[in-house]
Coordinates of N, CA and C and ligand atoms in Angstrom, one line a residue:
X761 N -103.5 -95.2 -32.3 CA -103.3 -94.4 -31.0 C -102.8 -93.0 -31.4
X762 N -103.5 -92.0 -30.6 CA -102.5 -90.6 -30.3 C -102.6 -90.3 -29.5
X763 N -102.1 -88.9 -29.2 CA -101.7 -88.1 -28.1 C -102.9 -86.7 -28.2
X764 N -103.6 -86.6 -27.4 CA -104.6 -85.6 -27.0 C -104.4 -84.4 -26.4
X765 N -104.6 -82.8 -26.7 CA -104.8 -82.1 -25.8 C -105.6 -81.7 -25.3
X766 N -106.1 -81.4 -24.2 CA -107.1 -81.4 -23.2 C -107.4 -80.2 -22.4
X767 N -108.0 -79.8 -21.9 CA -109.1 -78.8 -21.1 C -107.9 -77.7 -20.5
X768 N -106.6 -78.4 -19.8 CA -106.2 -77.4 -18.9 C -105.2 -76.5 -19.7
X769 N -105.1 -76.7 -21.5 CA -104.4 -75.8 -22.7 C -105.1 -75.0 -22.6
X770 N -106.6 -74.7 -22.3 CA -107.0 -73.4 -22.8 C -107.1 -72.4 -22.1
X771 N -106.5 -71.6 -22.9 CA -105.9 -70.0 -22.4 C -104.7 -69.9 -21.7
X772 N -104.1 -71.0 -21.3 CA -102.6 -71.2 -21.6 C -102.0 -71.3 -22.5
X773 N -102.0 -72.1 -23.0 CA -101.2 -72.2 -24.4 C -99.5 -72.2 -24.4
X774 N -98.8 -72.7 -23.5 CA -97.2 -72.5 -23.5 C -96.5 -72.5 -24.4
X775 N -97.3 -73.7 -25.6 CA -96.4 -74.3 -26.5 C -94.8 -74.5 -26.4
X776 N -94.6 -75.5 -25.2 CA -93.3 -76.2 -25.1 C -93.8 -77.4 -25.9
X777 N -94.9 -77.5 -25.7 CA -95.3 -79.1 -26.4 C -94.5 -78.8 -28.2
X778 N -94.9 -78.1 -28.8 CA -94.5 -77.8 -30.1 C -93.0 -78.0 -30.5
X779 N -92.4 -77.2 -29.4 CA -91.0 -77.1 -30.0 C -90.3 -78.8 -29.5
X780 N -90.7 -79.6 -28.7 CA -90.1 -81.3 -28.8 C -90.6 -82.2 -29.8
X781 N -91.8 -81.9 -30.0 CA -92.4 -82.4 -31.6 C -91.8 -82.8 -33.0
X782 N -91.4 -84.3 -32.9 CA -90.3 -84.6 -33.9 C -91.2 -84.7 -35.5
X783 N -92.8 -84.6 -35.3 CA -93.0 -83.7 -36.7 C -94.2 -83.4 -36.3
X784 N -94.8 -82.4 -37.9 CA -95.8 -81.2 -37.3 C -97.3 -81.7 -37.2
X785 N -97.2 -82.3 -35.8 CA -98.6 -82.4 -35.4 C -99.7 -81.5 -35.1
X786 N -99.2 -80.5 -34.4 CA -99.9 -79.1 -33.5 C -100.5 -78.5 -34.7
X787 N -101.6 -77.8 -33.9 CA -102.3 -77.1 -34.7 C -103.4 -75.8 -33.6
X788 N -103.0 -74.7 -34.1 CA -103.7 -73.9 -32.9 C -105.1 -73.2 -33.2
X789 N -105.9 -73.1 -32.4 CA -107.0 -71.6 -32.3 C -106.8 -70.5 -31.5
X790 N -107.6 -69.8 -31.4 CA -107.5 -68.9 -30.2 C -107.1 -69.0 -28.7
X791 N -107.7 -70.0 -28.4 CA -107.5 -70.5 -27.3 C -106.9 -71.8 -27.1
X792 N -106.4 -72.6 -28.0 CA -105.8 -73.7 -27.0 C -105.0 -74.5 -28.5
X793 N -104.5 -75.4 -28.1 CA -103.5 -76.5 -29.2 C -104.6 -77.6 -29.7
X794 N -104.4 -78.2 -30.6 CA -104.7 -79.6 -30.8 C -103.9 -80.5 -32.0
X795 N -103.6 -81.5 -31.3 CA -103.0 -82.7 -32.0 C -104.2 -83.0 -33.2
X796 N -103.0 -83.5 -34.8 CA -103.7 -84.0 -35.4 C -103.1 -85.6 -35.3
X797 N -104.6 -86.3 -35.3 CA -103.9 -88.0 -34.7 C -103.3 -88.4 -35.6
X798 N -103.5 -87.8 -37.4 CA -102.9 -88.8 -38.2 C -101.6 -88.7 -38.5
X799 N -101.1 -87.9 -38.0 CA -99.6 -87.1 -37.6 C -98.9 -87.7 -37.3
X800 N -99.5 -87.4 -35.6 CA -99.1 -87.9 -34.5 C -98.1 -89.3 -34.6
X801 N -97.1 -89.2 -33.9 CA -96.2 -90.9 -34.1 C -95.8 -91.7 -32.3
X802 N -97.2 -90.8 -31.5 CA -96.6 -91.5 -30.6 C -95.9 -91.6 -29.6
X803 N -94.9 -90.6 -29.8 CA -93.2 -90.9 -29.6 C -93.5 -90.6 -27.6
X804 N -94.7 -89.1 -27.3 CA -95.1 -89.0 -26.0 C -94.2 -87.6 -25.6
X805 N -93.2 -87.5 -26.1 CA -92.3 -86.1 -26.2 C -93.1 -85.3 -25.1
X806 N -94.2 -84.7 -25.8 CA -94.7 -83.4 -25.6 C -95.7 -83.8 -24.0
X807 N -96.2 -84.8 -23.5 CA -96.6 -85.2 -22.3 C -95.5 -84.7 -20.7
X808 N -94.5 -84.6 -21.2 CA -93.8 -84.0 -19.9 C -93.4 -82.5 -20.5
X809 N -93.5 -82.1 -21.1 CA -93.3 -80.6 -21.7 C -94.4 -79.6 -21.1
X810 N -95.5 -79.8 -21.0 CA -96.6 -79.2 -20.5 C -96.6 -78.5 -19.3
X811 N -96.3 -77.4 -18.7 CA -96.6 -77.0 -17.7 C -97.6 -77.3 -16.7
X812 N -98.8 -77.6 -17.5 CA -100.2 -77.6 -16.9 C -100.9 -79.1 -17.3
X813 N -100.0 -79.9 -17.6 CA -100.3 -81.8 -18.1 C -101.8 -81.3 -18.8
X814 N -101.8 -80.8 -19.8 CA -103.2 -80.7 -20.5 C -102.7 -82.1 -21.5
X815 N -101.8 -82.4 -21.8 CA -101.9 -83.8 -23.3 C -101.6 -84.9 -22.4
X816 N -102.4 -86.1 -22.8 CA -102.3 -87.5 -22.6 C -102.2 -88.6 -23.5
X817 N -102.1 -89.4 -23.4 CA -102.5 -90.3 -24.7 C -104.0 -90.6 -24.6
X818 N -104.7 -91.3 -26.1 CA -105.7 -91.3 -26.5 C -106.4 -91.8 -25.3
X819 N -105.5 -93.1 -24.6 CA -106.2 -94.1 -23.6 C -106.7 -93.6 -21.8
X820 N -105.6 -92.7 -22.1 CA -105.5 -92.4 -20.5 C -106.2 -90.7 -20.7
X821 N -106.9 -90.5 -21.7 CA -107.6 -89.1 -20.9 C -108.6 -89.0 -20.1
X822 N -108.4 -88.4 -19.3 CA -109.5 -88.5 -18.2 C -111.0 -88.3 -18.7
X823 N -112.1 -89.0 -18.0 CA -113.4 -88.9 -18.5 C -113.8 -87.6 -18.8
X824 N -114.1 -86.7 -17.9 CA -114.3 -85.4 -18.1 C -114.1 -85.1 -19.4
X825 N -112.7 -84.7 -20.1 CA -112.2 -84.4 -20.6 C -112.5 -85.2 -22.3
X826 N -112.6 -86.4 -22.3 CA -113.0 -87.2 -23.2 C -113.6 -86.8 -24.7
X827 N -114.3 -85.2 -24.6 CA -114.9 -84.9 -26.0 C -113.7 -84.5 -26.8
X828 N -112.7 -84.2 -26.2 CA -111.1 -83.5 -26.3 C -110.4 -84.4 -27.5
X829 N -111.0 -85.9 -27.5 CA -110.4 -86.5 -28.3 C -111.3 -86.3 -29.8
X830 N -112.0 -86.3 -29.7 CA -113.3 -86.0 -31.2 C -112.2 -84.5 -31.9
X831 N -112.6 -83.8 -30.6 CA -112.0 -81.7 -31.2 C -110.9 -81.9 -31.7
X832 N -109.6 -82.8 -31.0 CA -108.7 -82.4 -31.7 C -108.5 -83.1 -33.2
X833 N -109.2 -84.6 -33.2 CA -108.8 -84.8 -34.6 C -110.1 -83.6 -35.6
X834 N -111.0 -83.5 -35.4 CA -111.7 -82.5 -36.0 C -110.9 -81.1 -36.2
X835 N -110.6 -80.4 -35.2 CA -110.2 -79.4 -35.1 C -109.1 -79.2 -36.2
X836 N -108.0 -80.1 -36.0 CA -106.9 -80.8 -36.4 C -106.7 -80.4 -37.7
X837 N -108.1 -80.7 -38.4 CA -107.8 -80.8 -40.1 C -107.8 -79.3 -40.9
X838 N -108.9 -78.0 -39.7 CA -108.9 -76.7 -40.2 C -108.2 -76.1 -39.8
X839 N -107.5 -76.1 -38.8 CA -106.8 -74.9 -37.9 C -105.3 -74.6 -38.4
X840 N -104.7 -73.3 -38.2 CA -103.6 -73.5 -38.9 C -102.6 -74.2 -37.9
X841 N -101.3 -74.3 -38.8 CA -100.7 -75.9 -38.3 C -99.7 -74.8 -37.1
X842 N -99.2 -74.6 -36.2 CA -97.8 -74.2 -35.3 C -96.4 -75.0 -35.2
X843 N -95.5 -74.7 -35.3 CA -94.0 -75.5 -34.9 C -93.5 -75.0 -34.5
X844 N -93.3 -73.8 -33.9 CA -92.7 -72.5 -33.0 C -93.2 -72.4 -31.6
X845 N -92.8 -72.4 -30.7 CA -92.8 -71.6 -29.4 C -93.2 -70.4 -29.7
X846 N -94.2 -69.6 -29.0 CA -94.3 -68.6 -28.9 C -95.2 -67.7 -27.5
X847 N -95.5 -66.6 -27.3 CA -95.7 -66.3 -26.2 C -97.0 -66.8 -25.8
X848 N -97.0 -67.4 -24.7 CA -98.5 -67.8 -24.0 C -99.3 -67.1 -23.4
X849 N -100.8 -67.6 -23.9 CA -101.8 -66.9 -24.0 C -101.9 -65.9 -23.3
X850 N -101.8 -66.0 -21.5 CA -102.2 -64.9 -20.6 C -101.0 -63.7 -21.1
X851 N -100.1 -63.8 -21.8 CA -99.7 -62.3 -21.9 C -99.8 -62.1 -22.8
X852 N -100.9 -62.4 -24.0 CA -101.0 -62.2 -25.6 C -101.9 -60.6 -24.9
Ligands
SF4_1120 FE1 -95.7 -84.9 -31.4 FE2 -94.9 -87.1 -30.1 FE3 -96.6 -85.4 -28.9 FE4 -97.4 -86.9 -30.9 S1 -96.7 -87.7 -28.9 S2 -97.8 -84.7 -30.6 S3 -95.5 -87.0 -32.2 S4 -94.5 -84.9 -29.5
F3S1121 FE1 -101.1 -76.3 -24.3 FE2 -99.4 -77.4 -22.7 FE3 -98.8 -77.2 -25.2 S1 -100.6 -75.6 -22.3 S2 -99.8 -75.4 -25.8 S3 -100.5 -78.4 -24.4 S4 -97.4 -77.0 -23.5

Protein backbone atom coordinates (compact mmCIF):
# COMPACT_ATOMS: atom_id res chain seq x y z
CA UNK A 1 0.00 0.00 0.00
CA UNK A 2 0.66 3.88 -0.35
CA UNK A 3 -0.49 7.08 -0.29
CA UNK A 4 -1.24 8.95 -3.67
CA UNK A 5 -1.25 12.38 -4.92
CA UNK A 6 -3.95 13.35 -7.14
CA UNK A 7 -5.46 15.89 -9.67
CA UNK A 8 -6.50 18.68 -7.19
CA UNK A 9 -2.13 19.26 -6.31
CA UNK A 10 -1.72 20.64 -9.56
CA UNK A 11 -0.80 24.16 -9.60
CA UNK A 12 -1.28 24.19 -6.04
CA UNK A 13 1.24 22.71 -4.61
CA UNK A 14 1.07 23.90 -0.71
CA UNK A 15 3.52 21.43 0.32
CA UNK A 16 2.18 21.06 4.08
CA UNK A 17 2.10 17.50 3.00
CA UNK A 18 6.06 17.55 2.99
CA UNK A 19 6.88 19.13 6.07
CA UNK A 20 4.62 16.05 8.35
CA UNK A 21 6.44 13.45 6.34
CA UNK A 22 8.26 11.25 8.82
CA UNK A 23 10.63 10.26 5.76
CA UNK A 24 11.40 11.51 2.21
CA UNK A 25 8.71 10.39 0.19
CA UNK A 26 7.77 13.61 -1.96
CA UNK A 27 9.08 14.31 -5.03
CA UNK A 28 8.13 17.45 -7.22
CA UNK A 29 7.66 18.81 -11.00
CA UNK A 30 6.42 21.86 -12.14
CA UNK A 31 3.19 21.44 -11.38
CA UNK A 32 2.29 19.20 -8.67
CA UNK A 33 3.92 16.56 -5.86
CA UNK A 34 4.16 12.91 -6.05
CA UNK A 35 4.64 10.18 -3.58
CA UNK A 36 7.22 7.56 -4.12
CA UNK A 37 5.28 4.24 -2.93
CA UNK A 38 8.45 2.47 -2.04
CA UNK A 39 9.15 5.12 0.58
CA UNK A 40 6.02 5.65 1.58
CA UNK A 41 5.36 3.90 5.32
CA UNK A 42 1.77 4.54 5.45
CA UNK A 43 1.72 6.34 8.50
CA UNK A 44 -1.40 8.83 6.45
CA UNK A 45 0.24 12.17 8.11
CA UNK A 46 0.10 14.12 5.04
CA UNK A 47 -3.87 13.13 4.13
CA UNK A 48 -5.17 15.89 6.51
CA UNK A 49 -2.41 18.43 5.74
CA UNK A 50 -3.66 19.12 2.26
CA UNK A 51 -5.56 22.18 1.85
CA UNK A 52 -7.21 20.88 -1.33
CA UNK A 53 -7.40 16.71 -0.12
CA UNK A 54 -5.43 16.03 -3.42
CA UNK A 55 -3.55 12.58 -1.42
CA UNK A 56 -5.43 9.42 -0.51
CA UNK A 57 -4.41 6.16 0.02
CA UNK A 58 -3.71 3.73 -2.80
CA UNK A 59 -7.39 2.10 -2.11
CA UNK A 60 -9.56 4.91 -1.81
CA UNK A 61 -8.57 7.13 -4.82
CA UNK A 62 -11.33 8.13 -6.56
CA UNK A 63 -11.86 6.55 -10.17
CA UNK A 64 -11.36 9.61 -12.13
CA UNK A 65 -8.31 10.16 -10.66
CA UNK A 66 -6.90 6.58 -10.76
CA UNK A 67 -3.96 7.11 -13.53
CA UNK A 68 -2.53 9.21 -10.46
CA UNK A 69 -1.46 6.06 -8.97
CA UNK A 70 0.89 4.64 -12.11
CA UNK A 71 2.39 8.80 -12.33
CA UNK A 72 3.32 8.90 -9.01
CA UNK A 73 5.22 5.77 -8.62
CA UNK A 74 6.73 6.49 -12.22
CA UNK A 75 7.14 9.98 -11.67
CA UNK A 76 8.53 9.20 -8.24
CA UNK A 77 11.79 7.56 -9.46
CA UNK A 78 13.03 10.91 -11.78
CA UNK A 79 11.84 13.88 -10.24
CA UNK A 80 13.86 15.67 -7.73
CA UNK A 81 13.05 14.53 -4.21
CA UNK A 82 11.42 17.97 -1.80
CA UNK A 83 11.32 18.01 2.28
CA UNK A 84 10.80 21.68 2.73
CA UNK A 85 7.75 23.78 2.62
CA UNK A 86 7.89 26.23 0.29
CA UNK A 87 5.87 28.83 -1.55
CA UNK A 88 2.77 27.52 -3.49
CA UNK A 89 2.39 27.39 -6.90
CA UNK A 90 -0.18 30.39 -7.62
CA UNK A 91 2.33 32.84 -6.21
CA UNK A 92 5.55 31.31 -7.82
FE1 LIG B 1 4.78 10.42 4.04
FE2 LIG B 1 3.09 9.17 5.66
FE3 LIG B 1 2.15 10.59 3.61
FE4 LIG B 1 3.42 8.31 3.17
S1 LIG B 1 1.46 8.54 4.22
S2 LIG B 1 3.72 10.23 2.05
S3 LIG B 1 4.96 8.32 4.81
S4 LIG B 1 3.27 11.39 5.39
FE1 LIG C 1 -0.10 19.17 -3.19
FE2 LIG C 1 -1.64 19.20 -1.09
FE3 LIG C 1 0.88 18.59 -0.82
S1 LIG C 1 -1.70 20.63 -2.79
S2 LIG C 1 1.85 19.77 -2.42
S3 LIG C 1 -0.61 17.43 -1.96
S4 LIG C 1 -0.32 19.81 0.59
Amino acid sequence: MTYVVTEPCIKQKYTDCVVVCPVDCFHEDEEMLVIDPDVCIDCGACVTECPVQAIFPEEDVPEKWKAHIQLNAEKSKTLPMITEKKEPYRNC
